[in-house]
Amino acid sequence: MNLAQSSLKIFVAKIGAAILNFLAIIIFSRKLGAAPLGTYYPFIALVGILSIPTDFGISSATEKRISEGADKSKYLGTAIALKFPPLILISLLIHYSRRYVTQYLGADLTLALIVALFVRQTAQLSVTVLRGEMRVGETALVEILRPIGWISSGYVLYLQGYGVYSLVYGYLVGSTLMLIVGWWKVSTPISNPTLEHVDSLIDYGKFSVISSIGDYFYNWMDVAMLSVFVAVGTAVTRGEIGAYENAWRLSLVVMLLSQSIATALFPQVSHWNADGAVDQIESVIPTALLPAFLLVTPAFVGIAVLSRDLLKIMFGPEFTVAWFVLIILAGEKVFQAVHVVLGRSLQAIDRPDLAAYATAVSILVNLVLNVVLIWKFGIVGAAIATTLSFIVNTSLHAHYLTQFLNIDFPVQKALWSIVASAAMGICVYSVQIYIEINTIIELGSVICFGVLVYGSIVLVYSPIREIAQRLVSPMIEFIP
């Protein structure tokens, strides 16, 4: 597997998915307003949270075992057999808790929740199998189908007057497309499950599930907790939830490259670990860290300067209530850019137990801080809680990984990126003082100016310039 080309394919797909997602969010935000999004986002959060007990780490364990190369079909058959009983049990619990689900979401979406849970879990398993088959680049096409289905079918349903239901049904259509194409591309045949392979998957998954819980807590616990406060009538409104999640999704754009590299990194590091190739693992991790960090740092500075303008122009004036939330979350992405690489590497060297310990600590910090800080500061408190808990998570992952590997962190290059980002921020702020930003064209022009300033300064440093030249090579090979 070519790590650079696989990362690039995923990055291109994630860029496409981000564009589609943002186009959909912009359209739905302007057409429906913040309150319906305050129902849709908790729905997606609930799907994610309920996916934890229905999966219980089986998907990541399947990717790990299939990537090792032995008994692929038996591992796949065993994974399928393990996944469906909890899916059925959780679905029955949802059905019998219909009244509380409706109160929590603010709309009767119980049946849609059950269907979304089945479709999402089945689709996601196909993606993890493809990754385990060392076909990470091919998952790019599969994963972009969800936003395509969401925006196309969701907009049609919006025109038919379905309101918030258009968002939910659009998500179901996109997930179904992902399911169909994903399993069409899987090449591993399905064999009968065995107790031996059950033990192997559970042995890995029992720790991996905690990391999965950490991912869902990180992505959705703030929205889930905000929704609880809305349900009991204190602290926040559904409109503020919609604004918060839009700010969250805007901040995620800066993570596209980091996530792409981490996704491609896992099966490769897993394969090297199985072969005992420690030197190759130690050399690739710093290489994987730097390109992501070179993008995240200037993005944080740019967002800090332009947060109000970004929210107002992209989504509408009522979303500017989350301007400070956006700055906090963009700052948190600096730590996440490091974490996604270190976290996947720690799991790939077959130490999901240590990743689980780090995640368990951060989950506890996240939960406690969310309760206290949301009650005290509303949506700003949720952002602060998420950021502090993730700093703890990243620090622990770095501590554990360096116990097994000698990692030469690219400190000097990162410092130069900080200098270039600060200079860019000053230039953009100076322009903003004299130019009032009222249109998407004006906003885009200011952003392009900032990119030009940052690029010009950061490439003055020859080690970074050499890395950039090396990164261009796989891009040229990738272009037909």
Tab-separated table of C-alpha atoms in Angstrom, residues 145-371:
chain	number	residue	atom	x	y	z
A	145	LEU	CA	-21.679	8.771	-0.775
A	146	ARG	CA	-23.272	9.713	2.567
A	147	PRO	CA	-23.001	13.500	2.084
A	148	ILE	CA	-24.009	13.145	-1.578
A	149	GLY	CA	-27.181	11.310	-0.580
A	150	TRP	CA	-27.841	13.689	2.295
A	151	ILE	CA	-27.684	16.906	0.315
A	152	SER	CA	-29.495	15.628	-2.788
A	153	SER	CA	-32.389	13.740	-1.220
A	154	GLY	CA	-32.543	16.043	1.806
A	155	TYR	CA	-33.025	19.121	-0.361
A	156	VAL	CA	-35.728	17.431	-2.436
A	157	LEU	CA	-37.579	16.476	0.748
A	158	TYR	CA	-37.141	20.015	2.098
A	159	LEU	CA	-38.835	21.356	-1.044
A	160	GLN	CA	-41.713	18.967	-0.323
A	161	GLY	CA	-42.165	20.549	3.112
A	162	TYR	CA	-40.714	17.810	5.358
A	163	GLY	CA	-38.788	20.255	7.570
A	164	VAL	CA	-36.404	18.571	9.997
A	165	TYR	CA	-37.475	15.154	8.666
A	166	SER	CA	-35.848	16.040	5.336
A	167	LEU	CA	-32.484	16.171	7.119
A	168	VAL	CA	-32.987	12.804	8.826
A	169	TYR	CA	-34.326	10.971	5.769
A	170	GLY	CA	-31.541	12.433	3.646
A	171	TYR	CA	-29.010	11.010	6.096
A	172	LEU	CA	-30.669	7.585	5.791
A	173	VAL	CA	-30.489	7.695	1.984
A	174	GLY	CA	-26.798	8.629	2.034
A	175	SER	CA	-25.958	5.899	4.566
A	176	THR	CA	-27.822	3.318	2.483
A	177	LEU	CA	-25.824	4.240	-0.617
A	178	MET	CA	-22.654	3.860	1.439
A	179	LEU	CA	-23.797	0.418	2.625
A	180	ILE	CA	-24.570	-0.878	-0.883
A	181	VAL	CA	-21.363	0.282	-2.553
A	182	GLY	CA	-19.174	-0.630	0.430
A	183	TRP	CA	-20.235	-4.271	0.466
A	184	TRP	CA	-20.117	-4.426	-3.324
A	185	LYS	CA	-16.406	-3.528	-3.147
A	186	VAL	CA	-15.464	-5.913	-0.294
A	187	SER	CA	-13.489	-8.887	-1.650
A	188	THR	CA	-13.122	-10.981	1.526
A	189	PRO	CA	-15.593	-13.893	1.488
A	190	ILE	CA	-17.721	-14.618	4.544
A	191	SER	CA	-17.012	-17.876	6.380
A	192	ASN	CA	-18.707	-19.479	9.352
A	193	PRO	CA	-17.843	-17.918	12.708
A	194	THR	CA	-15.741	-19.832	15.223
A	195	LEU	CA	-15.258	-19.497	18.969
A	196	GLU	CA	-11.528	-19.026	18.452
A	197	HIS	CA	-12.129	-15.971	16.277
A	198	VAL	CA	-14.805	-14.696	18.664
A	199	ASP	CA	-12.198	-14.720	21.454
A	200	SER	CA	-9.650	-12.962	19.240
A	201	LEU	CA	-12.021	-10.157	18.210
A	202	ILE	CA	-13.341	-9.624	21.725
A	203	ASP	CA	-9.819	-9.688	23.156
A	204	TYR	CA	-8.876	-6.719	20.972
A	205	GLY	CA	-12.309	-5.108	20.899
A	206	LYS	CA	-12.780	-4.949	24.677
A	207	PHE	CA	-10.080	-2.271	24.805
A	208	SER	CA	-10.773	-0.769	21.410
A	209	VAL	CA	-14.375	-0.096	22.412
A	210	ILE	CA	-13.174	2.351	25.042
A	211	SER	CA	-11.295	4.285	22.374
A	212	SER	CA	-14.469	4.194	20.283
A	213	ILE	CA	-16.410	5.546	23.233
A	214	GLY	CA	-13.815	8.290	23.432
A	215	ASP	CA	-14.336	9.147	19.763
A	216	TYR	CA	-18.104	9.361	20.177
A	217	PHE	CA	-17.793	11.295	23.434
A	218	TYR	CA	-15.471	13.701	21.694
A	219	ASN	CA	-17.729	14.124	18.667
A	220	TRP	CA	-21.132	14.082	20.306
A	221	MET	CA	-21.121	14.237	24.096
A	222	ASP	CA	-21.264	18.019	24.132
A	223	VAL	CA	-24.328	18.026	21.852
A	224	ALA	CA	-25.882	15.179	23.831
A	225	MET	CA	-25.395	17.021	27.120
A	226	LEU	CA	-26.647	20.298	25.648
A	227	SER	CA	-29.775	18.451	24.509
A	228	VAL	CA	-30.355	17.177	28.042
A	229	PHE	CA	-30.239	20.751	29.328
A	230	VAL	CA	-32.722	21.764	26.615
A	231	ALA	CA	-35.054	18.879	27.538
A	232	VAL	CA	-35.167	20.008	31.161
A	233	GLY	CA	-35.587	23.638	30.125
A	234	THR	CA	-32.354	25.187	31.407
A	235	ALA	CA	-29.104	26.775	30.187
A	236	VAL	CA	-29.462	26.552	26.381
A	237	THR	CA	-31.961	26.450	23.497
A	238	ARG	CA	-32.240	24.221	20.422
A	239	GLY	CA	-31.162	27.177	18.317
A	240	GLU	CA	-27.923	27.433	20.307
A	241	ILE	CA	-27.320	23.707	19.783
A	242	GLY	CA	-27.676	24.244	16.037
A	243	ALA	CA	-25.226	27.166	16.162
A	244	TYR	CA	-22.780	25.184	18.331
A	245	GLU	CA	-22.717	22.181	16.028
A	246	ASN	CA	-22.294	24.366	12.933
A	247	ALA	CA	-19.262	25.930	14.618
A	248	TRP	CA	-17.998	22.428	15.463
A	249	ARG	CA	-18.357	21.246	11.877
A	250	LEU	CA	-16.642	24.344	10.557
A	251	SER	CA	-13.698	23.692	12.886
A	252	LEU	CA	-13.460	20.098	11.648
A	253	VAL	CA	-12.435	21.246	8.171
A	254	VAL	CA	-8.905	21.861	9.459
A	255	MET	CA	-8.673	18.173	10.464
A	256	LEU	CA	-9.206	16.658	7.012
A	257	LEU	CA	-5.539	16.008	6.250
A	258	SER	CA	-4.724	14.682	9.735
A	259	GLN	CA	-7.642	12.249	9.642
A	260	SER	CA	-6.734	11.107	6.131
A	261	ILE	CA	-3.144	10.363	7.142
A	262	ALA	CA	-4.216	8.576	10.333
A	263	THR	CA	-6.737	6.433	8.439
A	264	ALA	CA	-4.121	5.328	5.923
A	265	LEU	CA	-1.489	4.902	8.656
A	266	PHE	CA	-3.270	2.279	10.796
A	267	PRO	CA	-3.192	-0.794	8.503
A	268	GLN	CA	0.348	0.001	7.368
A	269	VAL	CA	1.716	0.364	10.907
A	270	SER	CA	-0.245	-2.739	11.932
A	271	HIS	CA	1.402	-4.693	9.121
A	272	TRP	CA	4.880	-3.403	10.029
A	273	ASN	CA	4.266	-4.215	13.691
A	274	ALA	CA	3.372	-7.807	12.776
A	275	ASP	CA	6.689	-8.019	10.870
A	276	GLY	CA	8.692	-6.398	13.679
A	277	ALA	CA	9.686	-3.414	11.518
A	278	VAL	CA	10.011	-0.925	14.403
A	279	ASP	CA	12.414	1.407	12.555
A	280	GLN	CA	9.906	1.961	9.768
A	281	ILE	CA	7.171	2.791	12.276
A	282	GLU	CA	9.410	5.258	14.119
A	283	SER	CA	10.335	7.021	10.887
A	284	VAL	CA	6.821	7.335	9.492
A	285	ILE	CA	5.091	8.855	12.551
A	286	PRO	CA	6.970	12.214	12.491
A	287	THR	CA	6.383	12.338	8.736
A	288	ALA	CA	2.676	11.802	9.344
A	289	LEU	CA	2.485	14.454	12.063
A	290	LEU	CA	4.055	17.390	10.266
A	291	PRO	CA	1.861	17.928	7.154
A	292	ALA	CA	-1.276	17.949	9.280
A	293	PHE	CA	0.211	20.348	11.823
A	294	LEU	CA	1.332	22.728	9.067
A	295	LEU	CA	-2.330	23.194	8.118
A	296	VAL	CA	-4.004	23.163	11.528
A	297	THR	CA	-1.941	25.944	13.110
A	298	PRO	CA	-2.621	28.642	10.469
A	299	ALA	CA	-6.258	27.545	10.279
A	300	PHE	CA	-6.669	28.198	14.007
A	301	VAL	CA	-5.136	31.669	13.700
A	302	GLY	CA	-7.310	32.515	10.697
A	303	ILE	CA	-10.466	31.337	12.444
A	304	ALA	CA	-9.571	33.316	15.562
A	305	VAL	CA	-9.487	36.489	13.464
A	306	LEU	CA	-12.493	35.767	11.227
A	307	SER	CA	-14.838	33.704	13.438
A	308	ARG	CA	-17.787	36.140	13.422
A	309	ASP	CA	-17.543	36.741	9.680
A	310	LEU	CA	-17.306	33.013	8.929
A	311	LEU	CA	-20.467	32.155	10.871
A	312	LYS	CA	-22.468	35.183	9.708
A	313	ILE	CA	-21.721	34.863	6.010
A	314	MET	CA	-21.822	31.076	5.747
A	315	PHE	CA	-24.844	30.299	7.921
A	316	GLY	CA	-26.629	33.521	8.856
A	317	PRO	CA	-26.566	36.173	11.622
A	318	GLU	CA	-28.312	33.993	14.232
A	319	PHE	CA	-25.353	31.583	14.178
A	320	THR	CA	-22.830	34.235	15.318
A	321	VAL	CA	-23.832	33.428	18.910
A	322	ALA	CA	-21.208	30.657	18.605
A	323	TRP	CA	-18.276	32.872	17.495
A	324	PHE	CA	-16.244	32.288	20.657
A	325	VAL	CA	-17.130	28.581	20.590
A	326	LEU	CA	-15.636	28.389	17.092
A	327	ILE	CA	-12.333	29.905	18.270
A	328	ILE	CA	-12.077	27.480	21.216
A	329	LEU	CA	-12.841	24.447	19.057
A	330	ALA	CA	-10.363	25.521	16.365
A	331	GLY	CA	-7.661	25.761	19.041
A	332	GLU	CA	-8.548	22.285	20.251
A	333	LYS	CA	-7.949	20.931	16.730
A	334	VAL	CA	-4.227	21.621	17.126
A	335	PHE	CA	-4.139	18.902	19.782
A	336	GLN	CA	-6.455	16.623	17.842
A	337	ALA	CA	-4.153	16.782	14.808
A	338	VAL	CA	-1.462	15.180	16.948
A	339	HIS	CA	-3.842	12.784	18.679
A	340	VAL	CA	-5.339	11.165	15.571
A	341	VAL	CA	-1.884	10.068	14.427
A	342	LEU	CA	-0.605	8.980	17.853
A	343	GLY	CA	-3.866	7.279	18.799
A	344	ARG	CA	-4.095	5.174	15.652
A	345	SER	CA	-0.385	4.307	15.925
A	346	LEU	CA	-0.793	3.109	19.521
A	347	GLN	CA	-3.659	0.848	18.506
A	348	ALA	CA	-1.779	-0.369	15.430
A	349	ILE	CA	1.148	-1.630	17.559
A	350	ASP	CA	-1.426	-3.784	19.344
A	351	ARG	CA	-1.727	-1.743	22.538
A	352	PRO	CA	-5.433	-0.842	22.535
A	353	ASP	CA	-5.366	-1.313	26.319
A	354	LEU	CA	-3.205	1.788	26.809
A	355	ALA	CA	-5.288	3.771	24.331
A	356	ALA	CA	-8.311	2.665	26.340
A	357	TYR	CA	-6.830	3.860	29.639
A	358	ALA	CA	-6.039	7.272	28.177
A	359	THR	CA	-9.489	7.528	26.673
A	360	ALA	CA	-11.247	6.452	29.876
A	361	VAL	CA	-9.549	9.249	31.806
A	362	SER	CA	-10.490	11.845	29.169
A	363	ILE	CA	-14.089	10.581	29.078
A	364	LEU	CA	-14.425	11.106	32.811
A	365	VAL	CA	-12.913	14.597	32.524
A	366	ASN	CA	-15.208	15.368	29.579
A	367	LEU	CA	-18.362	14.218	31.342
A	368	VAL	CA	-17.709	16.074	34.595
A	369	LEU	CA	-16.611	19.280	32.889
A	370	ASN	CA	-19.564	19.235	30.478
A	371	VAL	CA	-22.076	19.049	33.325
